[in-house]
Amino acid sequence: MTNHSQKGTLLIVDDMPTNLKMLFAYLRHLKFKVLVAENGEDALVRVAHVQPDLILLDVMMPHMDGFETCRRLKENEATRDIPVIFMTALSETVDKVKGFEMGAVDYITKPLQHEEVLARITAHMTLRRLQQTLEGKNQLLEQQNLQLQEQNAELESFAHTCAHDLKNPLGNIMNLSEILVYKLGASLEAESLDFLQRIETTALKMDDIIKSLLLLASSRQQEVEMTPLNMLEIVTSVQQRLEHLIEEYQSEIVLSSSFPTALGYAPWIEEIWANYL
């Protein structure tokens, strides 16, 4: 891997000692960490122990040529992403195409020119580092997405539990208020009957909220049906629901005579209006 005190780690693979010595001296002078291998087999052993940032690979070598060496590098999951630049005296298009098919990122034609070698190394190492940065950010994004999914699952479970815990006592309030209105309504004063009816109405609204909360908690598994809404009816219902608060704060809500039709889920939209008012 890259040493931060140097520009990067390079592996030069060439069966010609003169070429190795020349490139080694030039690249070391430029502050690269340089590894060398005299054949394809030696190169495969090298990368198994120390992975370079880029490989300069000669094509024409005995026993295992550069094409076969590159093919084996690309077959190995641990080394397949290391950029390979071929060094070759071959100038035929078919040879260059074969090199790219094996997975090389570029070619340098012999005799080598130092400026060209440096330019191609710099370009492909920069691309590789950008790719590694992007891969790192993608991995981080995947981890954050997984954490978010886990947190959403916990939130859904919490909302589901809370809603179920509230349903039973609220059901009792609804039943008792309905019984009281039915049995005592005729004997109650108007103000007391009004309060009792408000309790009943509010309990019904709370039941709708709990049902909506349960639906929201399971919305990943169930489809929420969006329908055209009569917004005036929804706002009027919210106004009636909050009537005692409006009176307490001596407020006045003036409604438009008409609202545009909207597409949505009524219980959720009603809660939005309730919070807004």
Short mmCIF file of C-alpha atoms in Angstrom, two decimals:
data_model
loop_
_atom_site.label_atom_id
_atom_site.label_comp_id
_atom_site.label_asym_id
_atom_site.label_seq_id
_atom_site.Cartn_x
_atom_site.Cartn_y
_atom_site.Cartn_z
CA MET A 1 0.00 0.00 0.00
CA THR A 2 1.01 3.65 -0.37
CA ASN A 3 3.57 5.04 2.08
CA HIS A 4 2.52 8.61 2.96
CA SER A 5 6.15 9.77 2.97
CA GLN A 6 6.41 8.82 -0.69
CA LYS A 7 4.37 9.36 -3.83
CA GLY A 8 3.26 5.75 -3.96
CA THR A 9 4.41 2.17 -4.44
CA LEU A 10 5.26 0.89 -7.93
CA LEU A 11 6.08 -2.62 -9.12
CA ILE A 12 8.26 -2.89 -12.24
CA VAL A 13 8.16 -6.26 -14.01
CA ASP A 14 10.78 -6.75 -16.74
CA ASP A 15 13.16 -9.56 -17.66
CA MET A 16 15.81 -7.08 -18.86
CA PRO A 17 18.09 -5.99 -15.97
CA THR A 18 19.07 -2.82 -17.85
CA ASN A 19 15.43 -1.68 -18.08
CA LEU A 20 14.83 -2.53 -14.43
CA LYS A 21 17.88 -0.61 -13.27
CA MET A 22 17.05 2.46 -15.37
CA LEU A 23 13.41 2.68 -14.27
CA PHE A 24 14.25 1.86 -10.65
CA ALA A 25 16.78 4.70 -10.42
CA TYR A 26 14.52 7.22 -12.17
CA LEU A 27 11.42 6.49 -10.13
CA ARG A 28 13.26 6.26 -6.82
CA HIS A 29 14.73 9.68 -7.56
CA LEU A 30 11.14 10.95 -7.89
CA LYS A 31 10.35 9.65 -4.36
CA PHE A 32 8.35 6.58 -5.40
CA LYS A 33 8.75 3.36 -3.46
CA VAL A 34 9.85 0.91 -6.16
CA LEU A 35 9.60 -2.89 -6.16
CA VAL A 36 11.02 -5.03 -8.96
CA ALA A 37 10.34 -8.47 -10.42
CA GLU A 38 12.23 -10.16 -13.26
CA ASN A 39 9.34 -12.33 -14.51
CA GLY A 40 5.61 -12.91 -14.20
CA GLU A 41 5.87 -15.62 -11.55
CA ASP A 42 8.02 -13.38 -9.34
CA ALA A 43 5.54 -10.52 -9.84
CA LEU A 44 2.61 -12.66 -8.64
CA VAL A 45 4.59 -13.62 -5.53
CA ARG A 46 5.47 -9.98 -4.88
CA VAL A 47 1.90 -8.66 -5.01
CA ALA A 48 0.75 -11.44 -2.68
CA HIS A 49 2.89 -9.86 0.05
CA VAL A 50 2.91 -6.14 -0.79
CA GLN A 51 0.27 -4.59 -3.01
CA PRO A 52 1.62 -1.74 -5.14
CA ASP A 53 -0.43 1.24 -6.25
CA LEU A 54 0.46 0.56 -9.89
CA ILE A 55 2.31 -2.06 -11.95
CA LEU A 56 4.58 -1.40 -14.94
CA LEU A 57 4.51 -4.72 -16.78
CA ASP A 58 6.68 -5.78 -19.71
CA VAL A 59 4.81 -7.73 -22.38
CA MET A 60 7.58 -9.83 -23.94
CA MET A 61 8.94 -12.11 -21.21
CA PRO A 62 9.87 -15.82 -21.29
CA HIS A 63 7.74 -18.54 -19.65
CA MET A 64 4.88 -16.25 -18.56
CA ASP A 65 4.45 -13.17 -20.73
CA GLY A 66 2.87 -9.91 -19.65
CA PHE A 67 -0.55 -10.79 -21.04
CA GLU A 68 -0.79 -13.97 -18.94
CA THR A 69 0.60 -12.21 -15.88
CA CYS A 70 -2.02 -9.48 -16.22
CA ARG A 71 -4.79 -12.04 -16.72
CA ARG A 72 -3.85 -13.77 -13.47
CA LEU A 73 -3.69 -10.47 -11.62
CA LYS A 74 -7.18 -9.59 -12.79
CA GLU A 75 -8.53 -13.02 -11.85
CA ASN A 76 -7.45 -12.49 -8.24
CA GLU A 77 -9.96 -10.43 -6.24
CA ALA A 78 -7.15 -9.07 -4.07
CA THR A 79 -5.18 -7.66 -7.04
CA ARG A 80 -7.73 -7.07 -9.79
CA ASP A 81 -8.08 -3.35 -9.07
CA ILE A 82 -4.35 -2.55 -9.27
CA PRO A 83 -3.76 -0.49 -12.44
CA VAL A 84 -1.46 -2.21 -14.94
CA ILE A 85 0.48 -0.29 -17.61
CA PHE A 86 2.11 -2.43 -20.28
CA MET A 87 5.62 -1.65 -21.50
CA THR A 88 6.15 -3.01 -25.00
CA ALA A 89 7.94 -2.63 -28.30
CA LEU A 90 4.90 -4.14 -30.02
CA SER A 91 3.11 -1.58 -32.12
CA GLU A 92 0.40 -3.68 -33.77
CA THR A 93 -3.16 -2.67 -32.89
CA VAL A 94 -4.10 -6.29 -32.23
CA ASP A 95 -1.46 -6.49 -29.47
CA LYS A 96 -2.71 -3.31 -27.83
CA VAL A 97 -6.30 -4.51 -28.00
CA LYS A 98 -5.28 -7.81 -26.40
CA GLY A 99 -3.61 -5.92 -23.58
CA PHE A 100 -6.73 -3.90 -22.86
CA GLU A 101 -8.81 -7.08 -23.01
CA MET A 102 -6.54 -8.56 -20.33
CA GLY A 103 -7.33 -5.57 -18.10
CA ALA A 104 -4.47 -3.13 -18.65
CA VAL A 105 -5.26 0.57 -18.29
CA ASP A 106 -2.57 1.89 -20.65
CA TYR A 107 0.48 1.23 -22.84
CA ILE A 108 3.96 2.73 -22.89
CA THR A 109 5.94 2.05 -26.04
CA LYS A 110 9.62 1.15 -25.85
CA PRO A 111 12.12 2.75 -25.94
CA LEU A 112 10.74 4.43 -22.85
CA GLN A 113 10.69 8.21 -22.46
CA HIS A 114 10.97 9.29 -18.83
CA GLU A 115 8.51 12.18 -19.17
CA GLU A 116 5.88 9.92 -20.74
CA VAL A 117 6.38 7.24 -18.10
CA LEU A 118 5.91 9.77 -15.30
CA ALA A 119 2.87 11.37 -16.95
CA ARG A 120 1.06 8.05 -17.39
CA ILE A 121 1.95 6.84 -13.91
CA THR A 122 0.73 10.09 -12.36
CA ALA A 123 -2.52 10.08 -14.35
CA HIS A 124 -3.47 6.51 -13.51
CA MET A 125 -2.46 6.72 -9.86
CA THR A 126 -4.61 9.84 -9.53
CA LEU A 127 -7.54 8.01 -11.12
CA ARG A 128 -7.00 5.05 -8.82
CA ARG A 129 -6.96 7.22 -5.71
CA LEU A 130 -10.12 8.98 -6.81
CA GLN A 131 -11.71 5.58 -7.35
CA GLN A 132 -10.62 4.44 -3.89
CA THR A 133 -12.05 7.62 -2.37
CA LEU A 134 -15.35 7.04 -4.16
CA GLU A 135 -15.42 3.40 -3.05
CA GLY A 136 -14.78 4.50 0.53
CA LYS A 137 -17.62 7.00 0.39
CA ASN A 138 -19.92 4.40 -1.14
CA GLN A 139 -19.09 1.98 1.67
CA LEU A 140 -19.76 4.71 4.24
CA LEU A 141 -23.06 5.51 2.53
CA GLU A 142 -24.04 1.84 2.61
CA GLN A 143 -23.20 1.66 6.33
CA GLN A 144 -25.21 4.81 7.06
CA ASN A 145 -28.11 3.47 4.99
CA LEU A 146 -28.03 0.22 6.97
CA GLN A 147 -27.98 2.15 10.26
CA LEU A 148 -30.91 4.26 9.07
CA GLN A 149 -32.87 1.14 8.17
CA GLU A 150 -32.20 -0.29 11.62
CA GLN A 151 -33.25 2.97 13.30
CA ASN A 152 -36.41 3.12 11.19
CA ALA A 153 -37.23 -0.44 12.18
CA GLU A 154 -36.79 0.46 15.86
CA LEU A 155 -38.96 3.56 15.41
CA GLU A 156 -41.67 1.54 13.68
CA SER A 157 -41.60 -1.01 16.49
CA PHE A 158 -41.78 1.74 19.13
CA ALA A 159 -44.68 3.50 17.38
CA HIS A 160 -46.52 0.21 16.97
CA THR A 161 -46.10 -0.64 20.66
CA CYS A 162 -47.19 2.83 21.84
CA ALA A 163 -50.24 2.82 19.60
CA HIS A 164 -51.35 -0.59 20.83
CA ASP A 165 -50.80 0.41 24.45
CA LEU A 166 -53.04 3.46 23.95
CA LYS A 167 -55.86 1.71 22.12
CA ASN A 168 -57.32 -0.16 25.10
CA PRO A 169 -57.66 2.78 27.55
CA LEU A 170 -58.86 5.01 24.73
CA GLY A 171 -61.43 2.41 23.77
CA ASN A 172 -62.75 2.51 27.32
CA ILE A 173 -63.03 6.31 27.18
CA MET A 174 -64.93 6.10 23.89
CA ASN A 175 -67.33 3.46 25.18
CA LEU A 176 -67.96 5.19 28.51
CA SER A 177 -68.50 8.61 26.94
CA GLU A 178 -70.93 7.09 24.43
CA ILE A 179 -72.84 5.37 27.24
CA LEU A 180 -72.97 8.58 29.29
CA VAL A 181 -74.29 10.58 26.35
CA TYR A 182 -76.90 7.92 25.64
CA LYS A 183 -78.08 7.46 29.23
CA LEU A 184 -77.61 10.90 30.72
CA GLY A 185 -77.78 13.19 27.73
CA ALA A 186 -81.39 14.17 28.24
CA SER A 187 -80.87 15.06 31.92
CA LEU A 188 -77.65 17.05 31.54
CA GLU A 189 -77.38 20.78 31.24
CA ALA A 190 -76.42 22.00 27.78
CA GLU A 191 -72.87 22.96 28.80
CA SER A 192 -72.22 19.60 30.50
CA LEU A 193 -73.63 17.71 27.53
CA ASP A 194 -71.44 19.77 25.23
CA PHE A 195 -68.33 18.89 27.26
CA LEU A 196 -69.27 15.21 27.23
CA GLN A 197 -69.82 15.26 23.48
CA ARG A 198 -66.44 16.94 23.05
CA ILE A 199 -64.83 14.12 25.03
CA GLU A 200 -66.52 11.60 22.76
CA THR A 201 -65.52 13.48 19.60
CA THR A 202 -61.94 13.97 20.78
CA ALA A 203 -61.65 10.29 21.69
CA LEU A 204 -62.81 9.36 18.20
CA LYS A 205 -60.21 11.69 16.72
CA MET A 206 -57.53 10.19 18.95
CA ASP A 207 -58.57 6.76 17.76
CA ASP A 208 -58.10 7.94 14.17
CA ILE A 209 -54.66 9.26 15.10
CA ILE A 210 -53.66 5.94 16.63
CA LYS A 211 -54.89 4.07 13.58
CA SER A 212 -52.87 6.45 11.41
CA LEU A 213 -49.83 5.92 13.63
CA LEU A 214 -50.19 2.17 13.26
CA LEU A 215 -50.53 2.58 9.52
CA LEU A 216 -47.48 4.83 9.42
CA ALA A 217 -45.50 2.31 11.46
CA SER A 218 -46.33 -0.41 8.95
CA SER A 219 -46.29 1.80 5.84
CA ARG A 220 -43.24 -0.06 4.51
CA GLN A 221 -45.29 -3.23 4.34
CA GLN A 222 -48.69 -1.73 3.46
CA GLU A 223 -49.74 0.64 0.75
CA VAL A 224 -51.18 3.93 1.97
CA GLU A 225 -54.15 4.84 -0.20
CA MET A 226 -54.00 8.42 -1.45
CA THR A 227 -57.39 9.86 -2.40
CA PRO A 228 -58.74 13.27 -3.46
CA LEU A 229 -59.52 15.26 -0.31
CA ASN A 230 -62.13 17.89 0.45
CA MET A 231 -59.80 20.26 2.26
CA LEU A 232 -62.61 22.50 3.53
CA GLU A 233 -64.21 19.55 5.32
CA ILE A 234 -60.88 18.56 6.87
CA VAL A 235 -60.07 22.09 8.08
CA THR A 236 -63.61 22.52 9.44
CA SER A 237 -63.29 19.23 11.32
CA VAL A 238 -59.99 20.35 12.84
CA GLN A 239 -61.53 23.68 13.82
CA GLN A 240 -64.35 21.90 15.65
CA ARG A 241 -61.84 19.58 17.31
CA LEU A 242 -59.83 22.56 18.60
CA GLU A 243 -62.85 24.67 19.47
CA HIS A 244 -62.17 24.72 23.21
CA LEU A 245 -58.58 25.88 22.63
CA ILE A 246 -59.75 28.55 20.23
CA GLU A 247 -62.19 29.83 22.85
CA GLU A 248 -59.58 29.64 25.61
CA TYR A 249 -57.15 31.83 23.67
CA GLN A 250 -59.98 34.04 22.38
CA SER A 251 -58.83 33.41 18.84
CA GLU A 252 -60.71 33.59 15.59
CA ILE A 253 -60.07 31.42 12.57
CA VAL A 254 -61.36 32.71 9.27
CA LEU A 255 -61.63 30.01 6.63
CA SER A 256 -61.64 30.45 2.90
CA SER A 257 -64.91 29.54 1.25
CA SER A 258 -63.08 27.07 -0.97
CA PHE A 259 -59.87 25.07 -1.04
CA PRO A 260 -58.21 23.32 -3.97
CA THR A 261 -58.67 19.57 -4.09
CA ALA A 262 -55.57 17.77 -2.88
CA LEU A 263 -54.40 14.18 -3.14
CA GLY A 264 -53.41 12.64 0.19
CA TYR A 265 -54.29 10.52 3.21
CA ALA A 266 -56.97 12.27 5.27
CA PRO A 267 -55.84 11.42 8.85
CA TRP A 268 -52.30 12.62 8.18
CA ILE A 269 -53.44 15.81 6.48
CA GLU A 270 -55.81 16.52 9.37
CA GLU A 271 -52.93 16.24 11.85
CA ILE A 272 -50.88 18.65 9.75
CA TRP A 273 -53.70 21.20 9.91
CA ALA A 274 -54.14 20.61 13.67
CA ASN A 275 -50.45 21.29 14.29
CA TYR A 276 -50.56 24.34 12.03
CA LEU A 277 -53.61 25.86 13.72
#
